[in-house]
XYZ file of C-alpha atoms in Angstrom:
302
model
C -12.342 -5.831 1.685
C -11.885 -8.576 3.597
C -8.454 -9.464 4.752
C -6.601 -6.281 5.044
C -4.321 -7.180 7.629
C -3.662 -10.665 5.806
C -2.872 -8.338 2.724
C -0.604 -6.066 5.225
C 1.253 -9.011 6.410
C 1.885 -10.273 2.437
C 3.095 -7.000 1.369
C 5.833 -6.606 4.294
C 7.201 -9.740 3.386
C 7.093 -8.834 -0.516
C 8.702 -5.448 1.042
C 11.746 -8.073 2.663
C 11.219 -10.171 0.560
C 13.522 -7.850 -2.625
C 15.825 -6.114 -0.471
C 19.011 -8.240 -1.896
C 17.391 -8.686 -4.975
C 19.577 -7.092 -8.213
C 17.834 -4.019 -9.586
C 17.256 -5.821 -13.404
C 15.389 -8.632 -11.214
C 12.991 -5.793 -9.464
C 11.093 -5.420 -13.186
C 9.477 -6.747 -16.106
C 8.096 -5.741 -19.133
C 4.876 -7.747 -20.445
C 3.267 -6.603 -23.371
C 5.248 -3.863 -23.841
C 5.074 -2.209 -20.623
C 7.328 -2.096 -17.831
C 6.148 -3.894 -13.702
C 7.549 -4.385 -10.789
C 8.238 -8.124 -10.504
C 7.610 -8.638 -6.635
C 3.762 -7.430 -7.075
C 2.805 -8.402 -10.503
C 4.489 -11.460 -13.270
C 2.801 -12.845 -16.319
C 0.374 -15.438 -15.238
C -1.792 -12.990 -13.206
C -1.948 -10.627 -16.341
C -2.597 -13.642 -18.475
C -5.347 -15.182 -15.866
C -7.128 -11.079 -15.444
C -7.870 -11.451 -19.318
C -10.753 -13.445 -18.245
C -11.827 -12.059 -14.587
C -15.214 -11.515 -13.834
C -16.213 -8.201 -12.723
C -19.845 -7.773 -11.377
C -22.018 -4.983 -12.132
C -21.665 -3.260 -9.095
C -17.835 -3.172 -8.344
C -16.352 0.358 -7.515
C -13.360 0.926 -9.929
C -10.728 3.259 -9.615
C -8.993 3.962 -11.889
C -5.123 6.213 -12.117
C -1.256 6.274 -13.751
C 0.323 5.630 -10.619
C 1.451 8.871 -7.870
C -2.256 10.622 -9.267
C -4.097 10.182 -5.881
C -5.451 6.372 -6.419
C -4.505 6.153 -2.753
C -6.112 8.986 -1.387
C -9.239 8.850 -3.960
C -10.001 5.174 -3.060
C -9.289 6.203 1.168
C -12.715 8.071 -0.022
C -14.624 5.866 -1.803
C -13.283 3.283 1.126
C -15.922 5.594 3.556
C -17.743 6.925 0.977
C -19.586 2.965 1.170
C -18.637 2.794 4.347
C -20.779 5.782 5.256
C -24.607 4.357 3.129
C -23.228 0.994 5.051
C -23.533 2.907 8.431
C -20.380 0.938 9.612
C -16.243 1.657 9.644
C -15.541 -0.265 5.806
C -11.986 -2.092 6.197
C -9.989 0.132 4.280
C -6.886 -1.279 1.122
C -6.564 -0.984 -2.108
C -7.041 -4.397 -3.841
C -5.024 -4.150 -7.318
C -6.812 -6.550 -9.433
C -2.903 -7.130 -11.520
C -1.246 -7.237 -8.011
C -0.039 -10.979 -7.668
C -1.576 -11.281 -4.105
C -4.624 -9.054 -4.065
C -5.645 -10.352 -7.178
C -5.562 -13.990 -5.735
C -8.431 -13.110 -2.840
C -10.565 -10.987 -5.775
C -10.168 -14.065 -8.106
C -11.819 -16.630 -4.881
C -15.024 -14.250 -5.932
C -15.627 -14.471 -2.500
C -15.263 -10.401 -1.717
C -18.794 -9.127 -0.932
C -20.568 -7.282 -3.145
C -19.863 -3.819 -3.344
C -16.911 -4.977 -4.085
C -13.913 -1.677 -4.301
C -11.319 -2.542 -7.275
C -8.710 -0.479 -8.372
C -6.064 -1.205 -11.538
C -3.172 1.201 -13.446
C -3.318 -1.009 -16.121
C -4.142 0.851 -19.460
C -7.222 1.562 -20.908
C -7.169 -1.267 -23.544
C -5.825 -3.199 -20.132
C -8.504 -3.617 -18.646
C -10.025 -6.444 -18.471
C -13.832 -7.055 -21.389
C -15.929 -7.439 -18.502
C -15.679 -4.309 -16.344
C -16.891 -3.320 -20.229
C -19.018 -5.028 -20.614
C -20.969 -5.194 -17.230
C -20.923 -1.603 -17.392
C -19.585 -0.927 -14.326
C -18.626 2.771 -13.425
C -14.747 3.949 -12.573
C -13.174 6.761 -11.110
C -10.471 7.694 -13.119
C -8.299 9.662 -11.393
C -5.673 11.864 -12.562
C -3.285 14.163 -12.100
C -1.003 16.976 -13.842
C 2.338 15.748 -15.269
C 4.813 17.720 -13.518
C 4.161 16.442 -10.192
C 3.258 13.204 -11.012
C 6.796 12.574 -12.608
C 8.530 13.866 -8.578
C 6.079 11.719 -6.522
C 6.762 8.668 -9.031
C 10.924 9.971 -9.192
C 9.883 9.557 -4.932
C 7.876 6.884 -4.985
C 11.110 4.603 -5.960
C 14.072 5.609 -4.254
C 12.011 4.886 -1.258
C 10.064 1.609 -2.335
C 12.383 -1.410 -2.219
C 10.484 -3.119 -4.755
C 11.840 -0.895 -7.419
C 15.326 0.134 -8.299
C 16.132 3.387 -7.815
C 17.213 6.395 -9.062
C 20.964 8.170 -8.387
C 19.243 11.911 -9.515
C 16.242 13.600 -10.285
C 18.004 14.161 -13.711
C 18.621 10.730 -14.348
C 14.305 9.548 -13.843
C 13.457 12.251 -15.815
C 14.483 11.054 -19.349
C 13.254 7.300 -18.047
C 9.524 9.362 -17.320
C 9.539 10.423 -21.251
C 9.888 7.456 -22.556
C 8.036 5.747 -21.101
C 10.526 3.458 -19.863
C 9.019 3.413 -16.167
C 6.699 1.132 -14.032
C 2.704 1.137 -15.336
C 4.647 3.048 -19.081
C 3.394 6.555 -20.845
C 1.254 8.645 -18.995
C 1.157 10.349 -21.967
C 0.089 7.519 -23.226
C -2.510 6.877 -21.004
C -3.693 9.577 -20.608
C -3.944 10.152 -25.061
C -6.591 7.490 -24.002
C -8.198 7.176 -21.193
C -8.924 11.773 -23.059
C -11.679 10.045 -26.230
C -13.679 8.172 -23.098
C -14.557 11.275 -20.257
C -17.753 11.310 -21.593
C -19.402 7.796 -21.298
C -22.122 7.168 -18.454
C -20.134 5.205 -16.607
C -16.963 7.049 -16.581
C -16.008 10.048 -13.618
C -12.613 12.042 -14.064
C -11.031 13.821 -11.241
C -7.824 15.884 -10.158
C -5.682 15.371 -8.284
C -5.916 19.680 -7.878
C -10.008 19.903 -7.557
C -9.862 17.037 -4.449
C -6.852 19.190 -3.016
C -9.348 23.007 -3.413
C -12.492 21.117 -3.105
C -12.582 18.139 -1.219
C -16.704 18.137 0.240
C -16.726 18.948 -3.569
C -14.680 15.730 -4.414
C -16.787 13.653 -1.857
C -20.655 15.039 -3.222
C -19.446 14.023 -7.255
C -17.675 11.218 -6.436
C -21.202 10.096 -3.872
C -23.707 10.427 -6.380
C -21.956 9.410 -9.975
C -21.638 5.974 -7.828
C -25.328 6.219 -6.824
C -24.635 6.668 -2.714
C -26.768 8.967 -1.286
C -25.062 10.208 2.334
C -25.655 13.141 4.285
C -23.928 17.218 4.532
C -22.913 15.811 7.762
C -21.559 13.059 6.548
C -19.636 14.856 3.354
C -17.978 16.964 6.082
C -16.663 13.991 8.063
C -15.738 12.166 5.201
C -13.787 15.753 4.071
C -12.148 16.399 6.942
C -11.299 12.446 7.235
C -10.143 12.678 4.550
C -7.519 15.517 3.582
C -3.954 13.942 3.262
C -2.352 15.419 5.663
C -5.121 13.463 7.814
C -4.822 10.145 6.147
C -0.742 10.336 6.437
C -0.352 11.197 10.127
C -2.275 7.276 10.182
C -1.498 6.164 6.991
C 0.394 2.593 8.688
C -3.210 1.697 10.305
C -4.532 1.983 7.003
C -2.036 0.991 4.813
C 0.674 -0.779 6.926
C 3.812 -1.666 5.633
C 3.645 0.126 2.562
C 2.619 4.042 4.280
C 5.142 5.013 3.754
C 6.192 5.006 0.672
C 2.224 5.921 -0.649
C 2.263 9.810 0.961
C 5.038 11.857 0.463
C 4.264 15.611 0.087
C 1.009 15.788 -0.912
C 1.547 19.397 -2.728
C 0.457 20.692 -5.865
C 3.351 22.368 -7.790
C 6.659 20.745 -5.628
C 7.896 20.718 -8.884
C 9.023 24.143 -8.994
C 11.164 23.033 -7.091
C 12.824 20.092 -9.201
C 12.016 20.717 -12.973
C 15.219 22.135 -14.647
C 13.449 25.458 -17.296
C 14.744 22.499 -19.628
C 12.642 20.040 -18.616
C 10.032 22.259 -18.049
C 9.752 22.928 -21.506
C 9.102 19.178 -22.431
C 7.395 18.613 -20.952
C 5.300 21.220 -21.589
C 6.141 20.230 -25.799
C 5.069 17.121 -25.086
C 1.622 17.960 -23.314
C 0.417 20.355 -26.080
C 1.550 17.126 -28.653
C -0.584 15.427 -26.525
C -3.636 16.602 -24.844
C -3.250 20.535 -25.450
C -7.252 20.933 -27.086
C -8.792 18.107 -25.161
C -11.418 17.771 -22.673
C -8.673 15.629 -19.423
C -6.361 19.149 -21.329
C -8.816 21.468 -19.671
C -9.359 19.764 -16.863
C -5.655 19.339 -15.799
C -5.691 23.626 -15.548
C -2.291 22.729 -17.220
C -2.036 26.228 -17.056
C -2.813 27.413 -14.244
C -0.203 24.934 -12.124
C 2.011 23.827 -14.727
C 3.639 27.349 -15.646
C 6.562 29.088 -13.325
């Protein structure tokens, strides 16, 4: 996407602008869901209701901290390989006002790589009308919660928590930015069989990155060679992405990449907390396609 250096500079200004903002003013609620006030606003949400999607848009959808930056870097590299040039990296989240105003101008060349953390029912209708293909990324709920906790505490646009035990009940109640993980998951589970949807998990990308690159490229109809697949996977590893994050992410580099481990939840959860998530998963996702793809018994048991 164009204007990436300018995006980075504007994001830096935003991060600097909230340093002395009271905690209670860092978030606001729109249609029952909490959002960060520094990067989202009511006007933008109203505006994106009439967002004009294009048939050749490539859309990434994820709940926060499920691997969106990682998946987006792979998608950028895949598109860049097709065009035989390095694609400029940036994540134009359509509900973030700093990105929305550029996308709204409609001057970004196709194919546009877009992203959102919006719940299914809040995604602009034009994306469904135009049958835009969507890469939906999920991560097991326990690691998502831990990553989200650290994201809150390392991100100046969000109110910090004193302890993990303070954060956990808010996560379970959906009283965090972008709302409930489980609401997000339950809704998307109903749409996984649609031709315009590809579900990828953080854990599968960790286990088989080359295979993930192939699936993504095939889904979007982008033809790349085996050699390009290997090159994209090498530069798309979490380790490589973190080491080069200042170049690709600018001021938010230290915020978006932490460990990237599978199973880090075991160093944070109590037995009671683990059982609470187990019960919630059983209630919401047991026996579902998404529940199976998340391999819960592999990644979320002691």
